[in-house]
CSV table of C-alpha atoms and ligand atoms in Angstrom, one decimal:
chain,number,residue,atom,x,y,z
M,1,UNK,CA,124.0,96.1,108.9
M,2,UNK,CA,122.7,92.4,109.3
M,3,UNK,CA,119.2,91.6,109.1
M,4,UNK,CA,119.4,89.9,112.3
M,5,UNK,CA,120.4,92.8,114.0
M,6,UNK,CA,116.4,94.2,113.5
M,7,UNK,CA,115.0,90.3,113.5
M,8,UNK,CA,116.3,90.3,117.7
M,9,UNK,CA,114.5,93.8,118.3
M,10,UNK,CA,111.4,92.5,116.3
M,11,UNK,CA,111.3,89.5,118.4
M,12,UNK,CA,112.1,91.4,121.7
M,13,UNK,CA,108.7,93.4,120.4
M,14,UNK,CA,107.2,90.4,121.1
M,15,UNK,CA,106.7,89.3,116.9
M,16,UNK,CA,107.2,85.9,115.8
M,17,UNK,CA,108.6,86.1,112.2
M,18,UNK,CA,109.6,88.9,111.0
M,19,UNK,CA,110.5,89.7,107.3
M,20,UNK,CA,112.2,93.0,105.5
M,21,UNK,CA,110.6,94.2,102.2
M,22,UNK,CA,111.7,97.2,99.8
M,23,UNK,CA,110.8,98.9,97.0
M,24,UNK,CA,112.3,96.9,93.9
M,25,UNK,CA,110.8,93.9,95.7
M,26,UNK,CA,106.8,95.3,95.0
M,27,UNK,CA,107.4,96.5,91.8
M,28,UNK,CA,106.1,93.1,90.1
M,29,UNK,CA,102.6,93.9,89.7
M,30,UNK,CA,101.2,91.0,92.4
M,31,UNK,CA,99.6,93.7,94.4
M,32,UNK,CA,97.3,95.1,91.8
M,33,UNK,CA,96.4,92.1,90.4
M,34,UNK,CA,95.5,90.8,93.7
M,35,UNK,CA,93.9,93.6,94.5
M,36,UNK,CA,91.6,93.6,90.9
M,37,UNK,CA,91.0,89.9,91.5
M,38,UNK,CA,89.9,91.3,95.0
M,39,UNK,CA,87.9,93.9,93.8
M,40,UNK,CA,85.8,91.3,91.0
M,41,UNK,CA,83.8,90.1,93.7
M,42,UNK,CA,83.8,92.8,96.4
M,43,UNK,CA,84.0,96.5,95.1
M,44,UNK,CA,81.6,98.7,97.4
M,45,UNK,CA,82.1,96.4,100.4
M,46,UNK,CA,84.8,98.0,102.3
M,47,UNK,CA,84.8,101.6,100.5
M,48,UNK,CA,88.4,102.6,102.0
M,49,UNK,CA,90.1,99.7,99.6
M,50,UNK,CA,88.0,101.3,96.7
M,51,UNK,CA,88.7,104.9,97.2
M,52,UNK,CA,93.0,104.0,98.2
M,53,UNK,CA,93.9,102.0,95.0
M,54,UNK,CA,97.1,104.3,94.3
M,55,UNK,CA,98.6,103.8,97.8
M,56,UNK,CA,97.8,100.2,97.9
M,57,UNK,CA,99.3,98.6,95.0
M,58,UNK,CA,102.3,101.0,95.4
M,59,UNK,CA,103.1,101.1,99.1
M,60,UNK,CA,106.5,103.2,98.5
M,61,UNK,CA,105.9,105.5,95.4
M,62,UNK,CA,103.1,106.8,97.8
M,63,UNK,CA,105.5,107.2,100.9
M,64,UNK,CA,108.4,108.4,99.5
M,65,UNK,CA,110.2,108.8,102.6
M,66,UNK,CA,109.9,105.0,103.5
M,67,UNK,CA,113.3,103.0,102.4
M,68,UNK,CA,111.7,99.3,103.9
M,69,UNK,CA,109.1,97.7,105.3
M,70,UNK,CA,109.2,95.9,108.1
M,71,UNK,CA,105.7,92.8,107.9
M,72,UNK,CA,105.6,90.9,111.3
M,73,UNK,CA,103.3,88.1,112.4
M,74,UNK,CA,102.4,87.7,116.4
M,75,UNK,CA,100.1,85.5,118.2
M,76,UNK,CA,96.5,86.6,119.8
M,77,UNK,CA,96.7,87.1,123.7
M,78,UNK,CA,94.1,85.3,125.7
M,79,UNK,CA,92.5,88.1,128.1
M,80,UNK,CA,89.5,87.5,131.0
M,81,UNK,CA,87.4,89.6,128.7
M,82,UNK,CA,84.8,92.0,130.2
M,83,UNK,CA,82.3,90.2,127.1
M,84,UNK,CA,82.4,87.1,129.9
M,85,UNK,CA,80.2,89.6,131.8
M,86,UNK,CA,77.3,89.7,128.4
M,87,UNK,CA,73.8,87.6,129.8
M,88,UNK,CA,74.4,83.9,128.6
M,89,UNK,CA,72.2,81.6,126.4
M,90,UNK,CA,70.0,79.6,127.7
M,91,UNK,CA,68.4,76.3,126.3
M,92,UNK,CA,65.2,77.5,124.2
M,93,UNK,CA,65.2,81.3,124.1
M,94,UNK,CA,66.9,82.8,120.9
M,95,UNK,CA,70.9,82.9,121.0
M,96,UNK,CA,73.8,85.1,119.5
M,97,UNK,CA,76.9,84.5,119.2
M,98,UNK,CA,80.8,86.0,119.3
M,99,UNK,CA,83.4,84.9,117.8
M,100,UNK,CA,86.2,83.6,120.3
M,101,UNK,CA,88.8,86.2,118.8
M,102,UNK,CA,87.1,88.5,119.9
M,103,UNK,CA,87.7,87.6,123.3
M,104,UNK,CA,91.2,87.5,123.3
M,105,UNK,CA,92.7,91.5,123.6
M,106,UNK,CA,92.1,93.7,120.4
M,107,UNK,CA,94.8,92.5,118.3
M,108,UNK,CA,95.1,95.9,117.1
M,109,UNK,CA,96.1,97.0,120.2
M,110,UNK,CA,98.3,94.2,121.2
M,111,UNK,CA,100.1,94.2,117.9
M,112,UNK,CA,100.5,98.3,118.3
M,113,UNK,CA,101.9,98.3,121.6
M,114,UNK,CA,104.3,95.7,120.0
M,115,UNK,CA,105.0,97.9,117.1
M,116,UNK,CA,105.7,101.0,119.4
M,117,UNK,CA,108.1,99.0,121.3
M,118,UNK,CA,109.9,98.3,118.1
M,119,UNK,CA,109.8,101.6,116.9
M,120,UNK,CA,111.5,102.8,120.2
M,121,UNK,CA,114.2,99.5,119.4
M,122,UNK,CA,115.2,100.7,116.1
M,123,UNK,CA,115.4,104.5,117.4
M,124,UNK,CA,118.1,103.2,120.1
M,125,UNK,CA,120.0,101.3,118.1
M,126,UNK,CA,120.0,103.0,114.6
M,127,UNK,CA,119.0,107.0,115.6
M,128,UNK,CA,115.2,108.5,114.9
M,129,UNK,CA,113.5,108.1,111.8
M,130,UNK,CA,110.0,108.6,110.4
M,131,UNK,CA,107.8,105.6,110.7
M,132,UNK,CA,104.4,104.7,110.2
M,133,UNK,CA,103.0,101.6,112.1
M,134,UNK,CA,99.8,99.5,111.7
M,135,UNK,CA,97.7,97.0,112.5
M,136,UNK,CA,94.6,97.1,110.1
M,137,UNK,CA,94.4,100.4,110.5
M,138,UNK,CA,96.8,101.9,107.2
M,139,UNK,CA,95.6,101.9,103.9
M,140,UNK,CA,98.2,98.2,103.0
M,141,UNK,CA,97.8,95.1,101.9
M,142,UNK,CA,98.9,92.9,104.9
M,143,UNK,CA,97.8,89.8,103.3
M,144,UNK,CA,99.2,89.9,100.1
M,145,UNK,CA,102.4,91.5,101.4
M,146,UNK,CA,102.9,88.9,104.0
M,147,UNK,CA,102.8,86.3,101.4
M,148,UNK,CA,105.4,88.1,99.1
M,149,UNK,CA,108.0,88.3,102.1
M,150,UNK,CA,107.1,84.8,103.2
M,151,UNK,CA,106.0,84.5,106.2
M,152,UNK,CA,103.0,82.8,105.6
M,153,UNK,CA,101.0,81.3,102.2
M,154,UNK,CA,97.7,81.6,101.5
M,155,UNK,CA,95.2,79.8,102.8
M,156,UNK,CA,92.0,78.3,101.7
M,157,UNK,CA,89.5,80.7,103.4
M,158,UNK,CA,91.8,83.6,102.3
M,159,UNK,CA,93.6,84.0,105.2
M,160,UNK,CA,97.4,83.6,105.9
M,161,UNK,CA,98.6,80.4,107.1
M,162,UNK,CA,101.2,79.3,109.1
M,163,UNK,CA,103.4,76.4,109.7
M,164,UNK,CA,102.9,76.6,113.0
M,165,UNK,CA,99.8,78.4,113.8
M,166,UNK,CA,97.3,77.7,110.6
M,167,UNK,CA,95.0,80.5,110.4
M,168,UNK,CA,95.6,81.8,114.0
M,169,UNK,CA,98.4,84.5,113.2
M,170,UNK,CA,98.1,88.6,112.9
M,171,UNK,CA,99.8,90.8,111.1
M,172,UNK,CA,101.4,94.0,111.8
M,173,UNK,CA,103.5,96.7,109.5
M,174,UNK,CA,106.0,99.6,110.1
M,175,UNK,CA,107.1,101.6,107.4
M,176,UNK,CA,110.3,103.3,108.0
M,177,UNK,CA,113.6,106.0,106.9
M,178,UNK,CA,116.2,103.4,107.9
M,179,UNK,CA,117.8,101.5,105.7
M,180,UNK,CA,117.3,97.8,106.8
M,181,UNK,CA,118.8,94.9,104.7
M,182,UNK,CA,115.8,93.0,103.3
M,183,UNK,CA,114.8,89.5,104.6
M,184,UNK,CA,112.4,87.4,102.8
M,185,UNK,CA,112.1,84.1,104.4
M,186,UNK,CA,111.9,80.6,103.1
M,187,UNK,CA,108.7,79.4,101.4
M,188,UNK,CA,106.2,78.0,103.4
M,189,UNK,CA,104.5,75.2,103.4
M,190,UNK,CA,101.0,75.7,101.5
M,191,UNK,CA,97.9,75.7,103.2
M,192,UNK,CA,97.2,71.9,102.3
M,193,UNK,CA,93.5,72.2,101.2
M,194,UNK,CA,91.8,70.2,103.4
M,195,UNK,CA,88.7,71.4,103.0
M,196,UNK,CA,87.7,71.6,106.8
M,197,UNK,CA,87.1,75.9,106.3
M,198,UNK,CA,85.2,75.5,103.5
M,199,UNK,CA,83.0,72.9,105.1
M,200,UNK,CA,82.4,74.9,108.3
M,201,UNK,CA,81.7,77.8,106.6
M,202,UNK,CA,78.2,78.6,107.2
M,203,UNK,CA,77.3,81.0,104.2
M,204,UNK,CA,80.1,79.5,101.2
M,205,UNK,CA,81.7,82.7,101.3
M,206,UNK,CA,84.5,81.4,99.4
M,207,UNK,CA,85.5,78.3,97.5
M,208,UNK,CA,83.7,78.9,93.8
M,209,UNK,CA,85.2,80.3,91.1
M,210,UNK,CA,84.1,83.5,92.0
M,211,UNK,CA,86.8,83.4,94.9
M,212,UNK,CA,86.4,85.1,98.8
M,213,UNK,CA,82.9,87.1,98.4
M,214,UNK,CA,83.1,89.5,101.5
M,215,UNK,CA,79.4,90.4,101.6
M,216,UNK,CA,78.6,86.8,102.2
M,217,UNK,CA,80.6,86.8,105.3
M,218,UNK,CA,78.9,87.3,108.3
M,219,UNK,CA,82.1,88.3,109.9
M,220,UNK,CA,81.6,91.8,107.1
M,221,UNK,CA,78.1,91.5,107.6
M,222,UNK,CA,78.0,91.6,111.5
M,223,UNK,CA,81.0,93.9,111.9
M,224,UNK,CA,81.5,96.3,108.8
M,225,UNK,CA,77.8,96.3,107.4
M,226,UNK,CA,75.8,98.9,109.3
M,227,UNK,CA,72.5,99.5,107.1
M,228,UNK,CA,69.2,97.8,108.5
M,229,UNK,CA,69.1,93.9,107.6
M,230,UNK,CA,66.6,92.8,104.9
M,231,UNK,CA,65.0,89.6,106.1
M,232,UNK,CA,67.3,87.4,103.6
M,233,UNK,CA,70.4,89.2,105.4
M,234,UNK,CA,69.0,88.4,108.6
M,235,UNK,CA,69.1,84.7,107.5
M,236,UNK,CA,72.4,85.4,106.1
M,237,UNK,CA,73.7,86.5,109.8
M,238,UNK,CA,72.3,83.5,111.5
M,239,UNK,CA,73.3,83.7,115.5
M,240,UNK,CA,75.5,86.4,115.3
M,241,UNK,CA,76.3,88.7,117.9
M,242,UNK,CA,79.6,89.8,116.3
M,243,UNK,CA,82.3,87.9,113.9
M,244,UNK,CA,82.3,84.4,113.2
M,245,UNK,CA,85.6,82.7,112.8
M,246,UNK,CA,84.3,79.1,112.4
M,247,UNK,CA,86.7,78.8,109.0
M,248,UNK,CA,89.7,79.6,111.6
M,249,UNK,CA,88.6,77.4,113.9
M,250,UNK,CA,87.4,74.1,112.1
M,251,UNK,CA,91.4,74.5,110.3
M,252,UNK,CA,93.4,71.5,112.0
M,253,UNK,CA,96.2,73.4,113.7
M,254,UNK,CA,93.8,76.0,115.3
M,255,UNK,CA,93.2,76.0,119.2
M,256,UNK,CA,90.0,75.8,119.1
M,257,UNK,CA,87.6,77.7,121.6
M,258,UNK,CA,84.3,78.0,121.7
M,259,UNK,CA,82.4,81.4,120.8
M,260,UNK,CA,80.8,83.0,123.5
M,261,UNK,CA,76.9,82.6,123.0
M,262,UNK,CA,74.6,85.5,124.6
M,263,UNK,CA,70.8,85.4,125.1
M,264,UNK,CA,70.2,87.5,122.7
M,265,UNK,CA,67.1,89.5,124.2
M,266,UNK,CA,68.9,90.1,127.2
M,267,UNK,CA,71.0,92.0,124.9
M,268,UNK,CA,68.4,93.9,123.5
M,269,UNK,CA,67.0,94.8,126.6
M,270,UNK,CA,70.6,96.0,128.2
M,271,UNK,CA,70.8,99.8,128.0
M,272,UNK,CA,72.9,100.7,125.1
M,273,UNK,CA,75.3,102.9,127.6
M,274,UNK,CA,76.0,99.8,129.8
M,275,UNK,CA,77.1,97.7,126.5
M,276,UNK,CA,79.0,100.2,125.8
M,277,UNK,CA,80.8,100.8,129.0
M,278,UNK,CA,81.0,96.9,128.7
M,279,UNK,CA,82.3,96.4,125.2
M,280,UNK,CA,85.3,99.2,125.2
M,281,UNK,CA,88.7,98.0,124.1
M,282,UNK,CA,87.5,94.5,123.0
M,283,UNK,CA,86.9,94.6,119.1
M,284,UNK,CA,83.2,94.8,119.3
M,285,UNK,CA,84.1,98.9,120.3
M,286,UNK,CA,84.6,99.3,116.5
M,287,UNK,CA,81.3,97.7,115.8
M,288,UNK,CA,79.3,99.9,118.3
M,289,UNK,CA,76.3,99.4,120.4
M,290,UNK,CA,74.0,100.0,117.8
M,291,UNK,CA,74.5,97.6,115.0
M,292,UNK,CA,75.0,94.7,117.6
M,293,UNK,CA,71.9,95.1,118.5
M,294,UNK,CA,71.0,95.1,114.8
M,295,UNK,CA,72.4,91.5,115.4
M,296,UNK,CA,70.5,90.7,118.2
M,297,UNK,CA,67.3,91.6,117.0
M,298,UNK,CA,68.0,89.6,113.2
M,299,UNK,CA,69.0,86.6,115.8
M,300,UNK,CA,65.8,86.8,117.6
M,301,UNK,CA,63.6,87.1,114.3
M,302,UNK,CA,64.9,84.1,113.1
M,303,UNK,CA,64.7,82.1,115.9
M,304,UNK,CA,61.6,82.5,117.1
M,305,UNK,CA,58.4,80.4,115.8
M,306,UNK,CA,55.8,82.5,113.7
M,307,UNK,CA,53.0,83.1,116.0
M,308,UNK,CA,55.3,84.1,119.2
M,309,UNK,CA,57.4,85.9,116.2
M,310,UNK,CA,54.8,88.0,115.2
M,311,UNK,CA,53.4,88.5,118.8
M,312,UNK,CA,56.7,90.4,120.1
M,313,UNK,CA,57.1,92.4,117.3
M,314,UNK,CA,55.6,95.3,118.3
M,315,UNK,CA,57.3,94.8,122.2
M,316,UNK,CA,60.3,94.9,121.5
M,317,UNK,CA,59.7,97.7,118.3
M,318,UNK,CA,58.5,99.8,121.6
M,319,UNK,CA,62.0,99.3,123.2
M,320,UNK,CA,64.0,100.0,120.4
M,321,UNK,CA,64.8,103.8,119.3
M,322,UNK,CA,67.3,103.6,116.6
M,323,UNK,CA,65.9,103.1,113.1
M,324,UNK,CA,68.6,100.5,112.4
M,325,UNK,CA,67.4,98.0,114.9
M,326,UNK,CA,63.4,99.3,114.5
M,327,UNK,CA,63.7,98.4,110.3
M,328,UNK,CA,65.8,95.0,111.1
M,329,UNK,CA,62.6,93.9,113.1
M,330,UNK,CA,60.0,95.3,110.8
M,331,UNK,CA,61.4,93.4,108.2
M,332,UNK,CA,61.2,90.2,110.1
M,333,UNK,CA,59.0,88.3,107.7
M,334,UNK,CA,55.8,86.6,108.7
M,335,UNK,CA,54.6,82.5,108.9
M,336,UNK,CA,57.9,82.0,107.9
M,337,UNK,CA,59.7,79.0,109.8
M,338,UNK,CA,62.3,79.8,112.3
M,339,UNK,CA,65.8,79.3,110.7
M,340,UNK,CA,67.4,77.8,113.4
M,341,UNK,CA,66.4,75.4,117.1
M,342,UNK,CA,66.6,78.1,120.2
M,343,UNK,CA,69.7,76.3,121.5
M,344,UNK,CA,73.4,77.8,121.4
M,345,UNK,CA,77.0,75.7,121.0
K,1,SF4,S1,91.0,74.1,107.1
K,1,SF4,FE1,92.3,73.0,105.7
K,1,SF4,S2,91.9,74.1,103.7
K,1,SF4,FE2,91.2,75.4,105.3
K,1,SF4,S3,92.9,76.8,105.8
K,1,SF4,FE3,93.0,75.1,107.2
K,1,SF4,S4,94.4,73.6,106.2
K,1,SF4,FE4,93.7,75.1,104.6
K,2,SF4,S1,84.2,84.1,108.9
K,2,SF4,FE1,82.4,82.7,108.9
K,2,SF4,S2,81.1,83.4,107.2
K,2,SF4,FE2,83.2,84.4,107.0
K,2,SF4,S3,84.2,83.0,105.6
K,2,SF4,FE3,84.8,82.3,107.7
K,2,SF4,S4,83.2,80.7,108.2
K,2,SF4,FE4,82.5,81.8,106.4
């Protein structure tokens, strides 16, 4: 067997470069120490890296059924999101913003379908086997893995970069019983540390010795954080609705697009079922209804002068019910300068 004859089925998937990895090939010790230079800064932020340690440094040992590993990058796919429908900013009333990624399709479910197609590929052509596909959704360590089988190096901001695309490339696994030839492909070029990501980053989430610090982030903060906000969080957040992406998108090779910015006490106001009727299958579904409006309320908070601030407090306490979004505004802090003008872009 050839490795191209899985590269054409992983590129009739609809992948972009596709690399082979097996066991001898992790058995190096990269993954834990990337994962304990990971862990320095960030332990307690995401709990399922703490708590999966064994299966993440040691992909195979814990799937001892698996003979390779197939890592693939693909591109996002542009989609007339139903988030177009959200109530828009307007000049001088309090903003929040998304992220444009997440107005392309879910990339998890993109890059699934993909992998199911593949699956069904490798089935034809070399018999049924047992698999296991993902797309941020397994306990691996895409990143690191990707950079090991070469299809991309790692970038500034901690992400994977490409040649071709910079920062704008996802990932997707699929562990499986066949015996596949492995394929690591040529070095890439490096990330050429610009500085652009570091300088659009809004927070300096990364770029000190300490490395990437996740709870900095208000990607983590907006999406994966779900306790009430403490006024210095709030400030933390800034304008956003969900994500934040501007370390992808300032990086020169990126097609830039704008984030989508939503008048954020429109949002409020909007009935938590119609949000989310309106945010199911975009990536803000993951998020849920209530910690956006977490975001909304930390957005409106901050913008606001002191004297209107502390006027609206307890109108828009009266519309709130869940104690998430009822502690973020109590804990908007008073005479204290709005953070940010009331305009969005
Ligand atoms: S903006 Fe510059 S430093 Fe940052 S990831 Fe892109 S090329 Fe690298
Ligand atoms: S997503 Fe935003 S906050 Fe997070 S590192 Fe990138 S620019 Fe900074």
């Amino acid at each position: 067997m050839q490795p191209s004859d899985y590269i054409s089925l992983a590129e009739q998937a609809g992948f972009v470069k596709i690399a082979c990895l097996k066991p001898p090939r992790l058995a190096d010790g990269y993954l834990s120490s990337h994962l304990d230079n990971w862990l320095r800064s960030n332990a307690g932020a995401l709990s399922y890296i703490d708590s999966k340690r064994d299966i993440l440094v040691a992909p195979f040992a814990q799937r001892p059924w698996a003979k390779s590993l197939i890592i693939a990058s693909f591109l996002p796919e542009r989609d007339n999101s139903p988030l177009l429908q959200l109530p828009r900013a307007h000049d001088g009333r309090p903003f929040a913003e998304i992220a444009p990624y997440a107005l392309d399709r879910d990339y998890h479910e993109t890059g699934r379908e993909k992998l199911k197609r593949l699956e069904e590929l490798l089935f034809q052509q070399f018999g049924p086997a047992q698999t296991e596909l993902g797309v941020d959704s397994e306990p691996v360590l895409e990143k690191p893995l990707a950079q090991i089988a070469g299809i991309g190096s790692r970038a500034l901001n901690s992400l994977i970069y490409d040649d071709c695309y910079a920062c704008g490339i996802n990932l997707a696994i699929l562990f499986t019983e066949h015996d596949l030839p492995t394929r690591i492909l040529d070095a890439p070029l490096e990330c050429p540390h610009c500085g652009k990501c570091l300088q659009a980053c809004p927070t300096k989430a990364f770029g000190d010795a300490e490395g990437f610090q996740v709870r900095r982030c208000r990607a983590w903060l907006s999406g994966e954080y779900r306790k009430p906000l403490t006024w210095e969080e709030q400030i933390l957040l800034g304008p956003t609705l969900y994500g934040c992406g501007k370390c992808t998108n300032s990086c020169p090779k990126t097609n830039y697009v704008k984030p989508l910015a939503v008048d954020a006490e429109d949002f409020l106001r909007m009935p938590s079922a119609a949000i989310t009727r309106l945010i199911k299958g975009t990536a803000l579904d993951h998020t849920g209804t209530t910690v956006l409006k977490r975001n909304a309320a930390a957005a409106i908070g901050q913008q606001l002068p002191p004297d209107i601030r502390n006027a609206r407090k307890q109108e828009l306490l009266a519309l709130c019910a869940s104690p998430t979004v009822r502690q973020t505004i109590e804990a908007w802090r008073e005479g204290c300068a709005p953070a940010r003008p009331m305009v969005s872009g």
